[in-house]
CSV table of C-alpha atoms in Angstrom, one decimal:
chain,number,residue,atom,x,y,z
A,155,UNK,CA,-9.2,-17.7,-54.2
A,156,UNK,CA,-10.8,-14.5,-53.0
A,157,UNK,CA,-13.8,-13.6,-55.1
A,158,UNK,CA,-14.8,-10.5,-53.2
A,159,UNK,CA,-15.1,-7.4,-55.3
A,160,UNK,CA,-12.0,-5.3,-55.2
A,161,UNK,CA,-12.2,-1.6,-54.3
A,162,UNK,CA,-11.2,0.8,-57.1
A,163,UNK,CA,-7.8,2.1,-56.9
A,164,UNK,CA,-7.6,5.7,-55.5
A,165,UNK,CA,-5.0,8.2,-56.3
A,166,UNK,CA,-2.5,8.7,-53.6
A,167,UNK,CA,-1.9,12.3,-54.9
A,168,UNK,CA,-2.4,14.8,-52.1
A,169,UNK,CA,-4.1,17.2,-54.6
A,170,UNK,CA,-3.0,20.6,-55.7
A,171,UNK,CA,-0.5,22.3,-53.4
A,172,UNK,CA,-1.8,25.1,-51.3
A,173,UNK,CA,-1.1,28.6,-52.7
A,174,UNK,CA,2.2,30.1,-51.7
A,175,UNK,CA,2.1,32.8,-49.1
A,176,UNK,CA,3.2,36.1,-50.7
A,177,UNK,CA,6.6,37.3,-49.4
A,178,UNK,CA,6.4,41.0,-48.4
A,179,UNK,CA,9.5,43.1,-48.4
A,180,UNK,CA,10.1,46.6,-47.1
A,181,UNK,CA,12.6,48.9,-48.8
A,182,UNK,CA,13.9,51.9,-46.7
A,183,UNK,CA,16.1,54.4,-48.6
A,184,UNK,CA,18.4,55.8,-45.9
A,185,UNK,CA,19.9,59.3,-45.9
A,186,UNK,CA,20.3,61.2,-42.7
A,187,UNK,CA,17.6,59.3,-40.8
A,188,UNK,CA,19.6,57.9,-37.9
A,189,UNK,CA,17.4,59.8,-35.4
A,190,UNK,CA,14.2,57.9,-36.5
A,191,UNK,CA,15.1,54.7,-38.4
A,192,UNK,CA,15.4,52.4,-35.4
A,193,UNK,CA,11.9,53.3,-34.3
A,194,UNK,CA,10.6,52.7,-37.9
A,195,UNK,CA,12.3,49.3,-38.0
A,196,UNK,CA,10.9,48.3,-34.6
A,197,UNK,CA,7.3,49.1,-35.8
A,198,UNK,CA,7.4,46.8,-38.9
A,199,UNK,CA,5.1,43.9,-38.2
A,200,UNK,CA,5.7,40.1,-38.5
A,201,UNK,CA,3.8,39.9,-41.9
A,202,UNK,CA,7.0,41.3,-43.5
A,203,UNK,CA,9.6,38.7,-44.5
A,204,UNK,CA,12.5,40.9,-45.4
A,205,UNK,CA,13.6,44.5,-44.8
A,206,UNK,CA,16.2,46.3,-47.0
A,207,UNK,CA,17.9,49.4,-45.6
A,208,UNK,CA,19.6,51.1,-48.5
A,209,UNK,CA,22.4,53.4,-47.3
A,210,UNK,CA,22.6,56.0,-50.1
A,211,UNK,CA,26.1,57.1,-49.3
A,212,UNK,CA,24.8,58.7,-46.1
A,213,UNK,CA,27.2,61.1,-44.4
A,214,UNK,CA,25.8,59.8,-41.0
A,215,UNK,CA,26.6,56.2,-42.0
A,216,UNK,CA,23.0,55.1,-41.6
A,217,UNK,CA,23.9,51.6,-42.7
A,218,UNK,CA,26.6,51.1,-40.1
A,219,UNK,CA,24.2,52.6,-37.5
A,220,UNK,CA,21.4,50.2,-38.3
A,221,UNK,CA,23.8,47.2,-38.4
A,222,UNK,CA,25.2,48.1,-35.0
A,223,UNK,CA,21.9,48.8,-33.2
A,224,UNK,CA,19.3,46.6,-34.9
A,225,UNK,CA,19.1,42.9,-34.0
A,226,UNK,CA,16.1,42.1,-36.3
A,227,UNK,CA,17.2,39.1,-38.4
A,228,UNK,CA,15.0,40.3,-41.3
A,229,UNK,CA,17.1,43.5,-41.8
A,230,UNK,CA,19.7,43.6,-44.5
A,231,UNK,CA,21.8,46.7,-45.1
A,232,UNK,CA,22.7,47.6,-48.7
A,233,UNK,CA,25.4,50.2,-49.1
A,234,UNK,CA,25.6,52.3,-52.3
A,235,UNK,CA,29.0,53.6,-53.4
A,236,UNK,CA,27.6,57.0,-54.4
A,237,UNK,CA,24.6,59.2,-53.6
A,238,UNK,CA,22.0,58.5,-56.3
A,239,UNK,CA,19.0,60.0,-54.7
A,240,UNK,CA,15.9,58.5,-53.1
A,241,UNK,CA,14.7,57.0,-56.4
A,242,UNK,CA,17.9,55.2,-57.2
A,243,UNK,CA,18.2,54.0,-53.6
A,244,UNK,CA,14.7,52.6,-53.7
A,245,UNK,CA,15.3,50.9,-57.0
A,246,UNK,CA,18.5,49.3,-55.6
A,247,UNK,CA,16.4,47.8,-52.8
A,248,UNK,CA,13.7,46.8,-55.3
A,249,UNK,CA,16.2,44.9,-57.4
A,250,UNK,CA,17.6,43.0,-54.4
A,251,UNK,CA,14.1,42.1,-53.1
A,252,UNK,CA,13.1,40.8,-56.5
A,253,UNK,CA,16.3,38.8,-56.8
A,254,UNK,CA,15.5,37.3,-53.4
A,255,UNK,CA,12.0,36.2,-54.6
A,256,UNK,CA,9.9,38.7,-52.8
A,257,UNK,CA,6.4,39.3,-54.2
A,258,UNK,CA,5.2,42.6,-52.8
A,259,UNK,CA,7.6,45.5,-52.3
A,260,UNK,CA,6.7,48.3,-49.9
A,261,UNK,CA,8.6,51.5,-49.7
A,262,UNK,CA,8.7,53.3,-46.4
A,263,UNK,CA,10.9,56.4,-45.7
A,264,UNK,CA,13.2,56.2,-42.7
A,265,UNK,CA,12.3,59.7,-41.3
A,266,UNK,CA,9.3,58.5,-39.2
A,267,UNK,CA,6.6,60.3,-41.1
A,268,UNK,CA,5.1,57.0,-42.4
A,269,UNK,CA,3.6,54.6,-39.9
A,270,UNK,CA,4.7,51.0,-40.6
A,271,UNK,CA,1.6,49.7,-38.9
A,272,UNK,CA,-0.4,50.9,-42.0
A,273,UNK,CA,1.4,48.4,-44.2
A,274,UNK,CA,-1.5,45.9,-44.3
A,275,UNK,CA,-3.7,48.6,-45.9
A,276,UNK,CA,-1.2,49.0,-48.7
A,277,UNK,CA,-0.6,45.3,-49.5
A,278,UNK,CA,-4.3,44.2,-49.2
A,279,UNK,CA,-5.5,45.4,-52.6
A,280,UNK,CA,-2.4,43.9,-54.2
A,281,UNK,CA,-3.0,40.6,-52.5
A,282,UNK,CA,-6.7,40.7,-53.5
A,283,UNK,CA,-5.7,41.2,-57.1
A,284,UNK,CA,-7.5,44.6,-57.4
A,285,UNK,CA,-4.4,46.8,-57.8
A,286,UNK,CA,-0.8,46.6,-59.0
A,287,UNK,CA,0.4,49.7,-57.1
A,288,UNK,CA,-0.9,51.3,-54.0
A,289,UNK,CA,0.2,54.7,-52.7
A,290,UNK,CA,-0.6,56.9,-49.8
A,291,UNK,CA,-2.8,60.0,-49.9
A,292,UNK,CA,-2.4,62.4,-47.0
A,293,UNK,CA,-5.2,64.7,-48.3
A,294,UNK,CA,-8.1,62.2,-48.0
A,295,UNK,CA,-9.3,63.1,-44.6
A,296,UNK,CA,-10.6,66.7,-44.1
A,297,UNK,CA,-9.3,66.9,-40.6
A,298,UNK,CA,-5.7,66.2,-41.8
A,299,UNK,CA,-6.1,68.8,-44.6
A,300,UNK,CA,-7.1,71.5,-42.2
A,301,UNK,CA,-3.9,71.2,-40.2
A,302,UNK,CA,-1.7,71.6,-43.3
A,303,UNK,CA,-0.1,74.9,-44.4
A,304,UNK,CA,-1.8,76.6,-47.3
A,305,UNK,CA,1.5,76.6,-49.2
A,306,UNK,CA,1.7,72.8,-49.0
A,307,UNK,CA,-1.9,72.4,-50.1
A,308,UNK,CA,-1.4,74.7,-53.1
A,309,UNK,CA,1.9,73.0,-54.1
A,310,UNK,CA,0.5,69.5,-53.9
A,311,UNK,CA,-2.6,70.6,-55.9
A,312,UNK,CA,-0.4,71.8,-58.7
A,313,UNK,CA,1.8,68.7,-58.6
A,314,UNK,CA,-1.1,66.4,-58.5
A,315,UNK,CA,-2.8,68.0,-61.6
A,316,UNK,CA,0.5,67.8,-63.5
A,317,UNK,CA,0.8,64.1,-62.6
A,318,UNK,CA,-2.7,63.4,-63.7
A,319,UNK,CA,-1.9,64.9,-67.1
A,320,UNK,CA,1.4,63.1,-67.5
A,321,UNK,CA,0.5,59.7,-66.1
A,322,UNK,CA,-3.2,59.4,-67.1
A,323,UNK,CA,-4.2,58.4,-63.5
A,324,UNK,CA,-7.0,61.0,-63.0
A,325,UNK,CA,-8.1,59.1,-59.9
A,326,UNK,CA,-5.1,59.8,-57.6
A,327,UNK,CA,-3.8,62.7,-55.5
A,328,UNK,CA,-0.7,63.4,-53.5
A,329,UNK,CA,1.7,62.1,-56.2
A,330,UNK,CA,4.9,62.8,-54.2
A,331,UNK,CA,3.8,60.5,-51.4
A,332,UNK,CA,6.6,58.0,-50.8
A,333,UNK,CA,4.6,55.4,-48.9
A,334,UNK,CA,3.9,52.8,-51.7
A,335,UNK,CA,3.5,49.2,-52.4
A,336,UNK,CA,3.9,47.4,-55.7
A,337,UNK,CA,3.8,43.8,-57.0
A,338,UNK,CA,7.1,42.5,-58.2
A,339,UNK,CA,5.7,41.1,-61.4
A,340,UNK,CA,4.4,44.6,-62.3
A,341,UNK,CA,7.7,46.2,-61.4
A,342,UNK,CA,9.5,43.7,-63.6
A,343,UNK,CA,7.7,45.2,-66.6
A,344,UNK,CA,9.3,48.6,-66.1
A,345,UNK,CA,12.6,50.0,-67.3
A,346,UNK,CA,13.9,50.6,-63.8
A,347,UNK,CA,17.2,52.1,-65.1
A,348,UNK,CA,15.2,54.9,-66.9
A,349,UNK,CA,13.1,56.1,-63.9
A,350,UNK,CA,14.1,59.5,-62.5
A,351,UNK,CA,16.5,58.9,-59.6
A,352,UNK,CA,15.7,61.8,-57.3
A,353,UNK,CA,12.5,63.7,-56.1
A,354,UNK,CA,10.7,63.1,-59.4
A,355,UNK,CA,10.9,59.4,-58.8
A,356,UNK,CA,7.3,58.8,-57.6
A,357,UNK,CA,5.8,60.9,-60.4
A,358,UNK,CA,8.0,59.3,-63.1
A,359,UNK,CA,7.2,55.8,-61.7
A,360,UNK,CA,3.4,56.6,-62.1
A,361,UNK,CA,4.0,57.6,-65.7
A,362,UNK,CA,5.9,54.3,-66.4
A,363,UNK,CA,3.0,52.3,-64.7
A,364,UNK,CA,0.6,54.1,-67.0
A,365,UNK,CA,2.4,53.0,-70.1
A,366,UNK,CA,1.8,49.3,-69.2
A,367,UNK,CA,-1.8,50.0,-68.0
A,368,UNK,CA,-1.2,49.0,-64.4
A,369,UNK,CA,-4.0,49.6,-61.8
A,370,UNK,CA,-3.1,52.2,-59.2
A,371,UNK,CA,-5.1,53.0,-56.0
A,372,UNK,CA,-4.8,55.7,-53.3
A,373,UNK,CA,-4.7,54.6,-49.7
A,374,UNK,CA,-5.9,57.2,-47.1
A,375,UNK,CA,-3.2,57.8,-44.5
A,376,UNK,CA,-2.1,60.4,-41.9
A,377,UNK,CA,1.4,61.6,-42.0
A,378,UNK,CA,3.3,61.8,-38.7
A,379,UNK,CA,5.1,65.1,-38.5
A,380,UNK,CA,7.7,65.6,-35.8
A,381,UNK,CA,11.0,67.3,-35.6
A,382,UNK,CA,12.2,65.9,-38.9
A,383,UNK,CA,12.4,68.2,-41.9
A,384,UNK,CA,11.7,67.4,-45.5
A,385,UNK,CA,14.4,68.2,-48.1
A,386,UNK,CA,11.7,68.7,-50.7
A,387,UNK,CA,10.8,72.3,-51.3
A,388,UNK,CA,7.6,72.2,-53.4
A,389,UNK,CA,7.7,75.6,-55.1
A,390,UNK,CA,11.5,75.2,-55.8
A,391,UNK,CA,11.0,72.0,-57.6
A,392,UNK,CA,7.9,72.9,-59.6
A,393,UNK,CA,9.8,74.2,-62.6
A,394,UNK,CA,11.8,71.0,-62.9
A,395,UNK,CA,8.7,68.9,-62.2
A,396,UNK,CA,6.8,70.9,-64.9
A,397,UNK,CA,9.5,70.0,-67.5
A,398,UNK,CA,9.4,66.4,-66.5
A,399,UNK,CA,5.6,66.2,-66.7
A,400,UNK,CA,5.5,67.9,-70.0
A,401,UNK,CA,8.0,65.4,-71.4
A,402,UNK,CA,6.0,62.5,-70.0
A,403,UNK,CA,2.7,63.8,-71.2
A,404,UNK,CA,4.0,64.0,-74.8
A,405,UNK,CA,5.4,60.4,-74.5
A,406,UNK,CA,2.1,59.2,-73.0
A,407,UNK,CA,0.0,60.6,-75.8
A,408,UNK,CA,2.3,59.1,-78.5
A,409,UNK,CA,2.5,55.7,-76.7
A,410,UNK,CA,-1.2,55.3,-75.8
A,411,UNK,CA,-3.0,57.2,-78.6
A,412,UNK,CA,-0.8,56.8,-81.6
A,413,UNK,CA,1.5,53.7,-81.3
A,414,UNK,CA,-0.6,51.4,-79.2
A,415,UNK,CA,-4.0,52.6,-80.2
A,416,UNK,CA,-5.6,55.0,-82.6
A,417,UNK,CA,-9.2,56.0,-81.8
A,418,UNK,CA,-11.6,58.9,-82.1
A,419,UNK,CA,-9.9,60.4,-79.1
A,420,UNK,CA,-6.7,60.7,-81.1
A,421,UNK,CA,-8.5,62.7,-83.8
A,422,UNK,CA,-10.2,64.9,-81.2
A,423,UNK,CA,-6.9,65.8,-79.7
A,424,UNK,CA,-5.1,66.4,-83.0
A,425,UNK,CA,-7.8,68.4,-84.7
A,426,UNK,CA,-8.9,70.2,-81.6
A,427,UNK,CA,-5.4,71.4,-80.9
A,428,UNK,CA,-4.9,72.3,-84.6
A,429,UNK,CA,-8.0,74.5,-84.9
A,430,UNK,CA,-7.5,76.0,-81.5
A,431,UNK,CA,-4.1,77.2,-82.4
A,432,UNK,CA,-5.3,78.5,-85.7
A,433,UNK,CA,-8.1,80.5,-84.0
A,434,UNK,CA,-5.7,82.0,-81.5
A,435,UNK,CA,-3.1,82.9,-84.1
A,436,UNK,CA,-5.6,84.2,-86.6
A,437,UNK,CA,-7.4,86.3,-84.1
A,438,UNK,CA,-4.2,87.8,-82.5
A,439,UNK,CA,-2.7,88.5,-86.0
A,440,UNK,CA,-5.8,90.4,-87.2
A,441,UNK,CA,-6.2,92.2,-83.9
A,442,UNK,CA,-2.6,93.4,-84.0
A,443,UNK,CA,-2.8,94.6,-87.6
A,444,UNK,CA,-6.1,96.4,-87.1
A,445,UNK,CA,-5.0,98.0,-83.9
A,446,UNK,CA,-1.8,99.4,-85.5
A,447,UNK,CA,-4.0,100.9,-88.2
A,448,UNK,CA,-6.7,102.2,-85.8
A,449,UNK,CA,-9.3,100.0,-87.4
A,450,UNK,CA,-12.1,98.2,-85.5
A,451,UNK,CA,-12.0,94.5,-86.2
A,452,UNK,CA,-15.1,93.4,-88.1
A,453,UNK,CA,-17.5,90.9,-86.5
A,454,UNK,CA,-16.8,88.4,-89.3
A,455,UNK,CA,-13.1,88.4,-88.5
A,456,UNK,CA,-14.0,88.0,-84.8
A,457,UNK,CA,-16.2,85.0,-85.6
A,458,UNK,CA,-13.6,83.4,-87.8
A,459,UNK,CA,-11.3,83.5,-84.8
A,460,UNK,CA,-13.8,82.6,-82.1
A,461,UNK,CA,-15.5,79.6,-83.7
A,462,UNK,CA,-12.2,77.6,-84.2
A,463,UNK,CA,-11.3,78.4,-80.6
A,464,UNK,CA,-14.6,77.2,-79.2
A,465,UNK,CA,-14.7,74.1,-81.4
A,466,UNK,CA,-11.1,73.3,-80.5
A,467,UNK,CA,-11.8,73.6,-76.8
A,468,UNK,CA,-14.8,71.4,-77.1
A,469,UNK,CA,-12.8,68.7,-78.9
A,470,UNK,CA,-10.0,68.8,-76.4
A,471,UNK,CA,-12.5,68.6,-73.5
A,472,UNK,CA,-14.0,65.6,-75.2
A,473,UNK,CA,-10.6,64.0,-75.4
A,474,UNK,CA,-10.0,64.7,-71.7
A,475,UNK,CA,-13.3,63.0,-70.8
A,476,UNK,CA,-12.3,60.0,-72.9
A,477,UNK,CA,-8.9,59.9,-71.1
A,478,UNK,CA,-10.5,60.1,-67.7
A,479,UNK,CA,-12.8,57.2,-68.5
A,480,UNK,CA,-9.8,55.2,-69.7
A,481,UNK,CA,-8.0,55.1,-66.3
A,482,UNK,CA,-6.8,51.4,-65.9
A,483,UNK,CA,-9.0,49.7,-63.3
A,484,UNK,CA,-8.0,46.0,-63.8
A,485,UNK,CA,-4.9,44.7,-62.1
A,486,UNK,CA,-2.2,43.5,-64.4
A,487,UNK,CA,0.0,41.3,-62.2
A,488,UNK,CA,-2.4,38.3,-62.0
A,489,UNK,CA,-1.9,37.8,-65.7
A,490,UNK,CA,1.9,38.0,-65.7
A,491,UNK,CA,4.2,35.0,-65.4
A,492,UNK,CA,6.2,34.8,-62.2
A,493,UNK,CA,9.5,34.8,-64.0
A,494,UNK,CA,9.0,37.9,-66.1
A,495,UNK,CA,12.2,39.9,-66.8
A,496,UNK,CA,12.4,43.7,-66.8
A,497,UNK,CA,10.8,45.3,-69.7
A,498,UNK,CA,12.8,46.8,-72.5
A,499,UNK,CA,11.0,50.1,-72.7
């Protein structure tokens, strides 16, 4: 009989499995980009697992062109039956990439203005868990800004300020930049069917991200301008963008400061706007009456108008300061389950 001490039994379990490598997908909305799309596809690096070219009912048959001339096994062509715009084409690609189990979805336009080699910059903060959504900013480097036309600078400044108001992301610029990356779990929380389908897509998506408190970051980049021409005319779309931003601003205030939270900032905005409007109406009304009678408005009447205006502006500025300090800075997707369905907002 063997009386030697027996060694304790050791678990044969190999331990926890290594973390799964994130699958990165690129979505390319395709409309009249046959002159550049093959070069764009050729420059997409090996870190990308899948590429979705969405033919948005392109009159040049971009999908057929890619299928005939691109041998990259990662490329899949999706053909839409009607032209829905860049936003709807992008969402079509997003849905397919999410259905295929991709984790990070990068949108690159097919016109050659976005360098695919910059893709690691966009996915890194998402992989690190510091951001849910990364977008390009062409206005970060002073040298790039100097080479841009004044009209483009002015238009983007106006659009950027409107986007800050409507989305709550005061830390971003260049809102119409289409070079973006987003985590699939974050995207699954959004009502994709309600996002604007055309040029307002990027701005509306930022508003939707703001409603779920997703962390957004700007990525400095340089646009590559060649012979291609943008279909977006900034000053032509500003009225439509202004209406969209006004609607989203009103929704954001109700969502974030009434329904989901009620704080001192809510009171500052409400009372500040109320007394500001009172001061303006009271002052204008008395000025019009006295002017019609040839009477000089008394200093007391002027003060009764000026004080509410000053106090109202102070309260609104205090609200804006609170809003700026409330920009989401903590990524959401690390706390979401992998199998989350689309939100019902």
